[in-house]
XYZ file of C-alpha atoms in Angstrom:
699
model
C 1.233 -30.521 -32.844
C 1.695 -26.458 -33.362
C 3.407 -25.099 -29.415
C 0.502 -23.047 -29.248
C -1.788 -25.714 -29.609
C -3.573 -26.558 -26.084
C -2.345 -29.431 -23.934
C -4.543 -31.968 -23.122
C -7.537 -29.884 -23.152
C -9.889 -31.528 -20.722
C -7.470 -31.435 -17.837
C -4.962 -27.902 -18.626
C -7.560 -26.136 -20.589
C -6.503 -23.247 -23.348
C -2.859 -24.083 -22.100
C -0.418 -24.555 -24.962
C 3.671 -25.080 -24.826
C 3.582 -21.470 -26.315
C 1.904 -20.209 -22.709
C 5.663 -20.396 -21.197
C 8.225 -17.833 -21.642
C 11.236 -20.368 -21.278
C 9.711 -21.778 -24.756
C 8.689 -18.326 -26.471
C 12.476 -17.738 -25.336
C 13.272 -21.237 -26.781
C 11.474 -20.388 -30.501
C 12.068 -16.818 -30.902
C 15.426 -15.827 -28.482
C 14.685 -11.527 -29.133
C 15.578 -9.612 -26.582
C 12.422 -9.141 -24.891
C 11.634 -12.910 -25.411
C 14.506 -13.078 -23.244
C 13.988 -10.928 -21.052
C 10.538 -12.168 -19.981
C 11.920 -15.665 -19.493
C 14.174 -14.551 -17.224
C 11.379 -12.930 -15.140
C 10.019 -15.891 -15.382
C 12.799 -17.920 -14.051
C 13.210 -15.513 -11.430
C 10.396 -16.273 -9.814
C 10.569 -19.443 -9.930
C 13.894 -19.822 -8.742
C 13.185 -17.338 -5.660
C 10.119 -19.501 -4.618
C 12.322 -22.304 -4.861
C 14.889 -20.826 -2.915
C 12.569 -19.247 0.055
C 11.431 -23.182 0.432
C 14.849 -24.146 0.893
C 16.018 -21.437 3.176
C 12.732 -22.248 5.501
C 13.395 -26.043 5.368
C 16.532 -25.892 6.102
C 16.227 -23.424 9.368
C 13.212 -25.438 9.940
C 11.151 -22.530 9.791
C 8.210 -23.841 8.513
C 6.154 -25.347 11.585
C 7.139 -21.897 12.935
C 5.950 -19.488 10.601
C 2.609 -22.010 10.007
C 1.566 -21.612 13.825
C 3.121 -18.320 14.791
C 2.181 -16.295 11.356
C 0.522 -17.661 8.457
C -2.020 -18.803 10.312
C -2.086 -15.910 13.192
C -5.271 -13.626 13.882
C -2.689 -10.897 15.642
C -3.453 -7.463 13.551
C -0.069 -6.819 14.341
C 1.377 -9.461 12.532
C -1.660 -9.876 9.728
C -0.067 -6.217 9.221
C 3.765 -6.700 8.760
C 2.566 -9.519 6.556
C 0.858 -6.909 4.459
C 3.936 -4.403 4.433
C 6.464 -7.593 3.416
C 3.853 -8.393 0.612
C 3.788 -4.573 -0.592
C 7.452 -4.999 -0.384
C 7.897 -7.923 -2.818
C 5.832 -5.959 -5.581
C 7.406 -3.071 -4.835
C 10.649 -4.307 -6.815
C 8.671 -6.038 -8.954
C 6.797 -2.708 -10.455
C 10.056 -0.388 -9.747
C 11.947 -2.976 -11.992
C 9.483 -2.604 -15.177
C 8.970 0.630 -14.686
C 12.755 1.087 -15.277
C 12.776 -1.134 -18.159
C 10.052 0.631 -19.914
C 11.749 4.174 -19.417
C 14.917 1.952 -20.375
C 12.893 1.741 -23.734
C 11.560 5.040 -24.639
C 15.150 6.202 -23.583
C 16.549 3.581 -26.281
C 13.686 3.561 -29.132
C 13.872 6.469 -30.576
C 13.802 6.039 -34.752
C 14.610 2.201 -33.388
C 12.636 -0.628 -32.323
C 14.704 -0.975 -28.969
C 14.929 -4.594 -26.719
C 10.820 -4.413 -25.634
C 8.355 -6.006 -28.341
C 5.630 -3.620 -28.605
C 3.186 -5.934 -26.379
C 5.898 -6.781 -24.220
C 5.321 -2.797 -23.586
C 1.927 -2.602 -23.036
C 2.237 -5.814 -20.253
C 4.995 -3.984 -18.276
C 2.353 -1.132 -18.297
C -0.143 -2.252 -17.388
C 0.905 -4.380 -14.469
C 3.032 -1.722 -13.521
C -0.076 0.512 -12.818
C -1.806 -2.727 -11.125
C 0.590 -3.727 -8.892
C 1.290 -0.728 -7.922
C -1.629 0.281 -7.241
C -3.963 -2.492 -5.904
C -0.195 -5.032 -4.720
C 1.897 -2.336 -3.624
C -0.128 0.552 -1.976
C -3.306 -0.901 -0.705
C -1.902 -3.557 1.360
C 1.105 -0.662 1.979
C -1.246 1.304 4.015
C -3.689 -1.688 5.525
C -0.894 -3.283 6.180
C 0.359 0.361 8.469
C -3.454 0.987 9.468
C -4.155 -3.142 10.881
C -0.569 -2.622 13.359
C -1.059 1.333 14.201
C -4.723 1.647 15.072
C -5.547 -0.912 17.880
C -2.618 0.110 19.272
C -3.732 4.104 19.125
C -7.081 3.284 20.314
C -6.326 1.333 23.111
C -7.841 -2.119 21.736
C -6.496 -5.527 22.289
C -7.327 -6.902 18.402
C -10.039 -5.859 15.193
C -12.751 -5.995 15.542
C -12.931 -9.131 13.209
C -9.598 -10.821 13.293
C -10.909 -14.098 11.097
C -12.046 -11.453 8.798
C -8.851 -9.982 8.768
C -6.995 -11.993 7.762
C -9.303 -13.475 5.896
C -9.038 -9.865 3.407
C -5.377 -10.434 3.956
C -5.056 -13.495 2.255
C -7.872 -12.685 -0.830
C -4.932 -9.630 -1.097
C -2.062 -12.417 -1.411
C -3.832 -14.622 -3.536
C -4.757 -11.657 -5.926
C -1.048 -10.577 -6.127
C 0.183 -14.088 -6.847
C -1.934 -14.108 -9.856
C 0.375 -11.571 -11.036
C 3.296 -13.464 -10.332
C 2.170 -16.485 -12.390
C 1.530 -14.287 -15.211
C 4.529 -14.028 -15.267
C 5.110 -18.037 -15.409
C 2.439 -18.534 -17.328
C 0.315 -17.325 -20.094
C 0.667 -13.557 -19.872
C -0.661 -10.277 -18.776
C -3.231 -7.895 -20.244
C -2.139 -4.877 -22.187
C -4.979 -2.558 -21.308
C -3.551 -0.616 -18.065
C -4.087 -0.661 -15.093
C -7.740 0.589 -16.217
C -9.078 -2.143 -18.766
C -10.769 0.103 -20.431
C -13.317 -1.916 -22.887
C -13.592 -2.379 -25.966
C -10.237 -3.366 -25.706
C -10.588 -5.847 -22.712
C -13.178 -7.322 -24.802
C -12.702 -11.028 -26.361
C -12.939 -10.086 -29.707
C -9.881 -7.601 -29.405
C -8.133 -9.193 -26.563
C -8.263 -12.928 -26.869
C -5.331 -14.815 -24.517
C -5.649 -14.961 -20.716
C -4.150 -12.093 -19.897
C -6.739 -9.567 -19.061
C -8.713 -12.383 -17.514
C -5.254 -12.762 -15.147
C -6.316 -8.209 -14.179
C -9.594 -8.556 -14.035
C -9.678 -11.827 -11.796
C -6.551 -10.581 -9.632
C -7.990 -7.202 -9.314
C -11.327 -8.623 -7.938
C -9.999 -10.558 -4.942
C -7.390 -7.804 -4.119
C -10.943 -5.900 -4.099
C -12.738 -7.835 -2.335
C -10.018 -7.956 0.113
C -9.955 -4.432 0.516
C -13.988 -3.903 0.701
C -13.845 -6.416 3.837
C -10.577 -4.402 4.928
C -12.443 -1.048 5.269
C -15.311 -2.597 7.339
C -13.642 -4.399 9.732
C -11.012 -0.934 10.475
C -14.591 1.115 10.186
C -16.235 -1.143 12.841
C -12.480 -1.181 14.938
C -12.723 2.166 15.690
C -16.404 2.671 15.708
C -16.559 0.006 18.788
C -13.033 -0.698 19.965
C -12.184 2.810 21.907
C -10.654 3.166 25.454
C -13.262 4.614 27.471
C -12.381 7.678 27.552
C -11.258 7.812 23.924
C -14.082 10.134 22.224
C -13.859 10.935 18.288
C -12.193 14.079 18.891
C -10.110 13.111 21.202
C -7.771 9.987 18.358
C -4.851 10.500 16.928
C -4.849 12.312 13.313
C -3.630 8.322 11.708
C -7.396 7.258 13.425
C -9.212 9.872 11.679
C -7.197 9.740 8.505
C -7.696 5.960 8.915
C -11.913 5.965 9.641
C -11.910 8.381 6.028
C -10.149 6.060 4.282
C -12.184 2.662 5.528
C -15.454 4.147 4.705
C -13.952 4.733 0.886
C -12.745 1.234 0.531
C -16.849 0.683 1.639
C -18.441 3.089 -1.027
C -16.023 2.848 -4.052
C -14.637 -0.576 -3.764
C -17.708 -2.523 -4.905
C -18.638 -0.274 -8.396
C -14.649 -1.475 -9.021
C -16.155 -5.181 -8.386
C -19.235 -4.684 -10.111
C -17.146 -3.767 -13.503
C -14.729 -6.357 -13.050
C -17.125 -8.807 -12.709
C -19.572 -7.253 -15.640
C -16.680 -7.206 -17.883
C -15.523 -10.904 -16.514
C -19.315 -11.627 -17.977
C -18.678 -10.057 -21.639
C -16.308 -12.291 -21.961
C -16.955 -16.109 -20.367
C -21.024 -15.504 -20.684
C -20.929 -13.561 -24.298
C -22.478 -10.652 -21.939
C -22.880 -7.047 -23.732
C -21.978 -4.976 -21.150
C -19.726 -2.954 -22.215
C -19.806 -3.215 -26.318
C -19.900 -1.977 -29.216
C -23.044 -3.220 -30.011
C -26.518 -5.259 -28.847
C -26.690 -2.956 -26.127
C -23.585 -2.153 -24.765
C -21.417 1.053 -23.502
C -18.085 1.478 -22.714
C -19.115 4.360 -20.856
C -21.114 2.432 -18.603
C -17.412 0.381 -17.301
C -16.148 4.166 -17.389
C -18.446 5.741 -15.028
C -18.039 2.469 -13.111
C -14.150 2.538 -12.831
C -13.076 6.012 -11.958
C -16.432 6.013 -9.164
C -13.885 3.735 -7.775
C -10.410 5.328 -8.976
C -11.058 8.890 -7.945
C -12.003 8.187 -4.218
C -9.003 5.476 -4.338
C -6.971 8.230 -5.316
C -7.785 9.129 -1.738
C -7.867 6.030 -0.163
C -4.333 5.584 -0.749
C -3.687 9.237 -0.068
C -4.984 9.992 3.478
C -3.052 7.290 5.380
C -0.645 9.109 4.161
C -1.902 12.449 5.557
C -2.245 10.550 9.098
C 1.360 9.186 9.436
C 2.943 13.165 8.132
C 0.562 14.887 11.297
C 2.234 12.382 13.365
C 5.679 12.357 12.339
C 5.240 16.372 12.109
C 4.109 16.279 15.274
C 6.282 13.986 17.536
C 9.765 15.552 15.460
C 8.687 19.306 16.385
C 7.720 18.057 19.510
C 4.667 20.345 19.763
C 0.786 19.380 19.346
C -0.763 19.745 15.742
C -1.800 22.586 15.006
C -5.291 23.218 13.686
C -6.121 19.923 14.978
C -10.238 20.700 14.079
C -9.158 21.920 10.844
C -7.653 18.965 10.249
C -10.419 16.902 10.763
C -12.933 18.963 8.979
C -10.329 18.484 6.171
C -9.826 15.034 6.145
C -13.756 14.271 6.427
C -14.125 16.939 3.132
C -12.098 15.318 1.063
C -13.232 12.004 1.836
C -16.541 13.968 0.477
C -15.808 15.653 -2.087
C -13.436 12.442 -3.411
C -16.410 11.042 -5.250
C -17.424 14.419 -6.436
C -15.056 14.607 -9.240
C -14.722 11.091 -10.892
C -15.756 12.742 -14.406
C -12.621 14.222 -15.164
C -10.904 11.690 -15.841
C -12.992 10.842 -19.090
C -12.860 15.260 -19.421
C -11.648 14.344 -23.534
C -14.404 11.028 -23.652
C -17.077 13.719 -25.249
C -19.791 14.637 -22.093
C -21.175 18.202 -22.270
C -19.605 21.602 -20.950
C -21.675 22.197 -18.963
C -21.228 18.560 -16.960
C -16.968 19.271 -17.949
C -17.175 22.501 -16.373
C -18.816 21.088 -13.245
C -16.648 18.702 -12.741
C -13.704 20.869 -13.100
C -15.219 23.095 -10.332
C -15.150 19.959 -8.112
C -11.758 18.772 -8.713
C -10.459 22.915 -8.162
C -12.131 22.752 -4.436
C -11.442 19.382 -3.292
C -7.507 21.441 -3.134
C -8.371 23.650 -0.690
C -9.016 21.311 2.487
C -5.391 19.877 1.332
C -3.895 22.922 1.069
C -5.236 23.697 4.849
C -3.036 20.232 5.891
C -0.169 21.427 4.611
C -0.636 24.976 6.231
C -1.761 23.120 9.309
C 1.735 21.132 9.176
C 4.259 24.427 8.636
C 2.329 26.289 11.627
C 2.833 22.417 13.481
C 6.922 22.656 12.544
C 7.170 26.545 13.409
C 8.890 27.152 16.333
C 9.058 24.031 17.410
C 12.088 21.905 18.046
C 12.290 20.450 14.879
C 14.426 16.646 14.712
C 15.424 16.197 11.262
C 15.299 12.111 11.432
C 13.904 10.018 8.352
C 10.669 10.099 8.899
C 10.812 14.291 9.113
C 13.035 14.232 6.472
C 10.587 12.241 4.170
C 7.181 14.164 5.210
C 8.971 17.490 4.129
C 10.260 16.147 1.137
C 6.577 15.706 0.722
C 5.444 18.921 1.594
C 7.550 20.814 -0.919
C 6.284 18.266 -3.570
C 3.546 17.192 -3.332
C 2.340 21.016 -3.984
C 4.120 21.416 -7.266
C 2.114 18.330 -8.275
C -0.928 20.208 -6.406
C -0.545 23.271 -8.946
C -0.386 21.136 -12.063
C -3.396 19.506 -10.870
C -4.709 22.424 -10.905
C -4.331 23.277 -14.427
C -5.610 19.453 -15.272
C -8.572 20.092 -13.683
C -9.123 23.184 -16.606
C -11.341 21.191 -18.731
C -9.764 22.717 -22.654
C -6.106 22.120 -21.089
C -6.996 18.208 -20.295
C -7.572 17.848 -23.498
C -4.824 18.582 -25.026
C -2.569 16.980 -22.097
C -5.033 14.581 -21.076
C -2.522 11.589 -23.701
C 0.602 12.863 -22.853
C 3.414 12.000 -20.121
C 2.226 15.446 -18.548
C -0.747 13.322 -16.984
C 2.091 10.580 -16.225
C 3.822 13.155 -14.389
C 0.865 14.773 -13.145
C -0.402 11.650 -11.100
C 3.578 10.712 -9.943
C 4.082 13.909 -8.257
C 0.970 12.991 -6.632
C 1.259 9.438 -5.619
C 5.239 8.828 -5.026
C 5.977 11.975 -2.845
C 2.159 11.731 -1.302
C 1.561 7.628 -0.804
C 5.198 6.012 -0.758
C 7.377 8.558 1.058
C 4.180 8.850 3.683
C 4.056 5.166 3.559
C 8.015 5.096 3.926
C 7.838 7.660 6.888
C 5.367 5.580 8.764
C 7.226 2.548 8.314
C 10.421 4.423 9.400
C 8.783 5.880 12.622
C 6.824 2.511 13.628
C 9.928 -0.059 13.094
C 10.781 0.122 16.209
C 8.166 -0.448 18.013
C 7.679 -3.574 15.665
C 10.490 -4.854 16.344
C 12.563 -3.852 18.882
C 15.213 -1.832 17.469
C 15.379 1.151 15.114
C 16.257 0.712 11.950
C 19.905 2.117 10.497
C 19.622 6.083 10.392
C 22.872 6.044 7.653
C 20.934 4.318 5.079
C 17.818 5.516 5.713
C 18.983 8.964 4.322
C 21.127 7.374 1.662
C 17.569 5.822 0.767
C 15.942 8.891 1.062
C 17.997 10.727 -0.938
C 17.989 8.453 -3.887
C 13.559 8.694 -3.437
C 13.918 12.127 -4.061
C 16.636 12.734 -6.226
C 15.424 9.686 -8.477
C 12.294 11.422 -8.650
C 12.811 14.848 -9.306
C 15.044 13.862 -12.579
C 12.693 10.584 -13.542
C 9.008 12.496 -13.339
C 9.699 16.057 -13.630
C 11.374 15.918 -17.792
C 8.389 14.201 -18.250
C 6.238 17.583 -18.072
C 8.037 19.102 -20.370
C 8.010 15.524 -22.812
C 4.250 15.899 -22.248
C 3.536 19.727 -23.184
C 5.884 18.926 -26.342
C 3.310 16.480 -27.730
C 4.405 13.139 -26.375
C 2.140 10.573 -25.860
C 1.788 8.841 -23.070
C 1.651 4.429 -23.305
C 4.181 4.800 -26.129
C 7.044 1.836 -26.732
C 9.036 3.863 -29.556
C 9.525 7.600 -29.709
C 9.860 9.227 -33.326
C 11.041 13.027 -32.618
C 14.955 13.068 -31.559
C 13.781 16.533 -29.723
C 12.135 13.761 -26.945
C 16.125 11.920 -26.437
C 18.462 14.052 -23.789
C 14.230 14.542 -21.603
C 14.393 10.718 -21.651
C 17.452 10.433 -20.747
C 17.449 12.483 -18.381
C 14.155 10.418 -16.825
C 16.396 6.764 -16.966
C 18.760 8.304 -14.600
C 16.149 8.870 -12.664
C 15.160 5.376 -12.697
C 17.557 4.130 -12.503
C 18.777 6.660 -9.152
C 15.218 4.987 -7.947
C 15.976 1.441 -8.762
C 19.054 2.766 -5.955
C 16.879 3.482 -3.347
C 15.258 0.380 -3.205
C 18.609 -1.461 -2.613
C 19.287 1.086 -0.090
C 16.043 0.285 1.575
C 16.955 -3.488 0.760
C 20.670 -2.879 1.997
C 19.111 -1.322 5.434
C 17.128 -3.205 6.159
C 19.660 -6.340 6.428
C 22.093 -3.694 8.170
C 20.029 -2.535 11.190
C 18.842 -6.987 11.612
C 22.569 -7.089 11.838
C 22.667 -4.833 14.116
C 19.934 -4.683 16.141
C 21.830 -4.813 19.358
C 22.863 -1.360 19.267
C 20.147 -0.012 18.345
C 16.864 -1.928 20.625
C 14.556 -0.297 22.300
C 12.477 -2.477 24.191
C 11.090 0.618 26.837
C 9.264 1.515 23.823
C 9.437 4.990 23.556
C 12.357 5.754 21.575
C 11.113 9.065 19.850
C 9.515 10.653 22.582
C 6.171 9.173 21.177
C 2.447 11.186 22.206
C -0.147 7.805 21.287
C -0.808 5.078 23.011
C 1.318 2.949 21.307
C 4.460 4.198 22.650
C 3.057 3.246 26.274
C 3.518 -0.217 25.611
C 6.873 -2.861 25.200
C 8.620 -2.597 21.840
C 7.579 -5.288 20.189
C 4.039 -5.149 22.342
C 2.829 -8.657 23.650
C -0.236 -10.178 21.984
C -2.737 -8.735 23.695
C -1.295 -5.378 23.825
C -2.322 -3.913 26.920
C -2.216 -5.350 30.246
C -4.514 -3.031 31.693
C -6.997 -1.221 29.009
C -6.577 2.675 29.454
C -8.552 5.375 30.232
C -7.995 8.648 27.734
C -8.302 11.441 29.072
C -7.483 13.950 26.638
C -5.997 13.751 22.932
C -2.301 12.871 23.956
C -2.840 11.244 27.232
C 0.814 8.807 27.277
C 2.163 12.577 26.098
C 0.543 14.507 28.897
C 2.042 11.761 31.319
C 4.848 11.943 30.854
C 5.696 15.526 30.470
C 3.127 17.388 32.812
C 4.095 17.692 36.888
C 1.135 16.297 38.923
C -0.518 13.804 36.257
C 0.163 9.660 36.843
C 3.461 7.858 36.444
C 2.890 6.797 32.531
C 4.755 3.385 33.403
C 2.308 2.605 36.252
C 1.128 -1.290 36.595
C -2.434 -0.810 36.260
C -5.337 -1.833 38.946
C -5.525 -5.427 38.956
C -4.532 -8.304 36.348
C -7.152 -10.245 34.513
C -6.992 -13.001 32.047
C -7.300 -11.579 28.607
C -9.237 -13.919 26.254
C -7.058 -13.582 22.649
C -8.431 -15.685 18.893
C -6.946 -18.569 17.968
C -4.119 -18.953 14.634
C -6.800 -20.558 12.225
C -5.775 -21.303 8.394
C -9.028 -20.747 7.066
C -7.798 -17.865 5.759
C -5.638 -18.590 3.740
C -7.988 -22.000 2.686
C -10.254 -19.453 1.163
C -7.668 -16.441 -0.020
C -5.344 -19.645 -1.867
C -8.813 -21.283 -2.441
C -10.259 -17.785 -4.571
C -6.935 -17.728 -6.378
C -6.482 -21.198 -7.851
C -10.509 -21.133 -8.189
C -9.687 -17.501 -10.765
C -6.723 -19.037 -12.274
C -9.181 -22.554 -13.874
C -11.273 -19.704 -15.050
C -8.030 -17.945 -16.646
C -6.907 -21.059 -18.159
C -10.579 -22.572 -18.546
C -9.474 -25.364 -16.466
C -13.565 -25.853 -14.837
C -12.535 -29.276 -12.821
C -9.471 -26.690 -10.502
C -12.180 -23.938 -10.721
C -14.933 -26.282 -9.347
C -13.015 -28.005 -6.828
C -11.065 -25.029 -5.753
C -14.359 -23.283 -5.073
C -15.854 -26.509 -3.359
C -12.338 -25.892 -0.791
C -13.303 -21.927 -0.253
C -17.241 -23.223 0.236
C -15.553 -26.123 3.184
C -13.340 -23.382 4.774
C -16.322 -21.135 5.382
C -18.741 -23.577 6.642
C -15.901 -26.013 8.742
C -14.855 -22.261 9.944
C -18.560 -21.452 11.061
C -18.845 -24.630 13.364
C -15.626 -24.068 15.158
C -15.916 -24.094 18.206
C -12.470 -23.097 20.846
C -11.463 -20.593 18.555
C -10.344 -18.204 21.669
C -7.696 -18.995 24.213
C -7.014 -17.167 27.156
C -3.911 -15.937 28.639
C -3.797 -16.042 32.511
C -3.388 -12.653 35.011
C -0.372 -13.756 36.341
C 1.489 -14.306 32.833
C -0.051 -11.077 31.944
C 1.196 -9.792 35.646
C 4.617 -11.311 34.870
C 5.709 -10.529 31.916
C 4.177 -6.466 32.363
C 6.156 -6.030 35.442
C 8.950 -7.418 33.275
C 9.126 -4.784 31.443
C 7.952 -1.974 33.900
C 11.645 -3.623 35.442
C 13.287 -2.766 32.281
C 11.575 0.567 31.746
C 13.083 1.698 34.772
C 16.993 0.494 35.035
C 16.892 2.148 31.366
C 18.681 5.730 30.838
C 16.557 8.139 29.530
C 17.765 10.146 26.808
C 17.585 14.260 25.049
C 15.972 13.978 22.011
C 19.389 15.118 20.207
C 20.040 11.722 21.439
C 17.101 9.517 19.327
C 19.409 7.988 16.412
C 22.611 7.281 18.264
C 23.206 3.841 19.763
C 22.501 5.377 23.672
C 18.726 5.425 22.643
C 16.685 2.776 24.564
C 13.353 3.280 24.165
C 13.394 6.222 27.106
C 12.489 10.032 26.264
C 14.507 12.235 28.912
C 11.332 14.597 30.447
C 12.457 18.635 30.761
C 11.175 20.101 33.694
């Protein structure tokens, strides 16, 4: 029997032994197959190692009850960020492999086959967008926004859990493709007709379809939840124009999620109908039109760019204001610019296919719209610069990321103006110039922003600060590695080097590819530095505890509670009378003590943990896995589990528990006593061990 012949097709669908990377590497021990088998083995060994550690330390029960089934927005936010970190590690390693392949494949075959290289750039893009960036920003929003608006939780805690586990399920499918089968070679955008079954009959495109579909549904749910939370759960007195900028950018991001994610879901489901049911929505015959897919995908795709960037803009606003010890300059203009970006993001999607044949008039309209969206972005840059002007700027790690972003993002914006001109875009659209541009926007824009937020709010989430020295080392590697890895691509693109290229036939490209390769390794060192920083910080956490809760002299309500915050967030809901009530209480004479006790304590109701979110998310992932391999019985059983979980949850009783007022009072008063016993420290000492989370207030 051939290794590619299905094994027990009634039970295992179209699975054959050749679908295991270990079998392929045994039969054809090329470098490409061995790398694939090693990656698959790493996933298996890693999963076994994690299970062994949890079993050895008897952490399964605590993990299940306190984390996996929790509906607490803070724990859900942390799990989102952990998922993003895991997927970032995989995607960055794949990027290094691609860059190394191009550096050695100059008039040579290199070590990756064309098919394997195609899978790598597809997984790299898909993971970075859907399973690194989206979980990272959703996690930060989940954690911070309820605290900033004075709420106890998200509007729909259970839906929050379902959205998380749908995202984890989609990421699980991405990881499963390493162990069994293969992934799509159609890029992160999945353009048909190449992704139709006639051209890609394997399981790779199906993995992509269902992973992205689960992720997009989860993001849609998250967007609805975030918007409803901000609309309906703001503390008394917290009018819209008193919200922190991170709340504004989160609200606009949520609205974009609500309206931009459904076109993606529709596009992937229609493509699935083409592949599974022989429909012809996007084929070359029988009435199909691939441009319908392009319009649907980019109707999502360009708002997606701003879904990614707007939360980072909110982080920079918080960081720049805090570490300049100044109110945000031009708050109203920042709010208006954020809303303008959100609206304009739906008017520019056609610039992603200027080369696909629409008329010059249409191209001109979308080119002008693309240039226009740079105006509100420029407003933000100027406002941040003026916030720093004559401020007490402290060059902490979050502030360093913010400054590096402003410098680098402006350079990327200039190249965006170039690409907004249809004739110039036509010349460089399919070259590395475009790759350099969008990495120039997304790495400083999104990744630096998420890392700044990670460093900024980490002490709030865990009660101790991250190690400053390793943070600076990681920052240096991210910045230097970025410039070396991507700025040479501008030169290569302008010289005509095509993107998605597995082998190179122009020797003059060699030095630039070598420089880009060095940059890729420095970026890998940046990731390693972040991991070392986390390890060192946990090891030395006794010296960096900030349980008083305010290590940076923060401005928003999130800094007015303990670190980490209690499950209910606030012992008594705050009353907001300005833009920065907590900061004003600390620094303005005659205002109330920011660490005062509530007038009275009352019982607080919080949601109980629920396993229904796990059942729905992972059940949907298993059903999708069955669809990939045409194991119809598995799809049916898993779908029934999803439906059963929904029905049982709807009939559930006792879904909340009450925390007694006496318990809340005891916990809160104990924290206030610790605050009063803590020594306030000046800002110049905030990165030293003396900082226990209480800022010195100057007269």
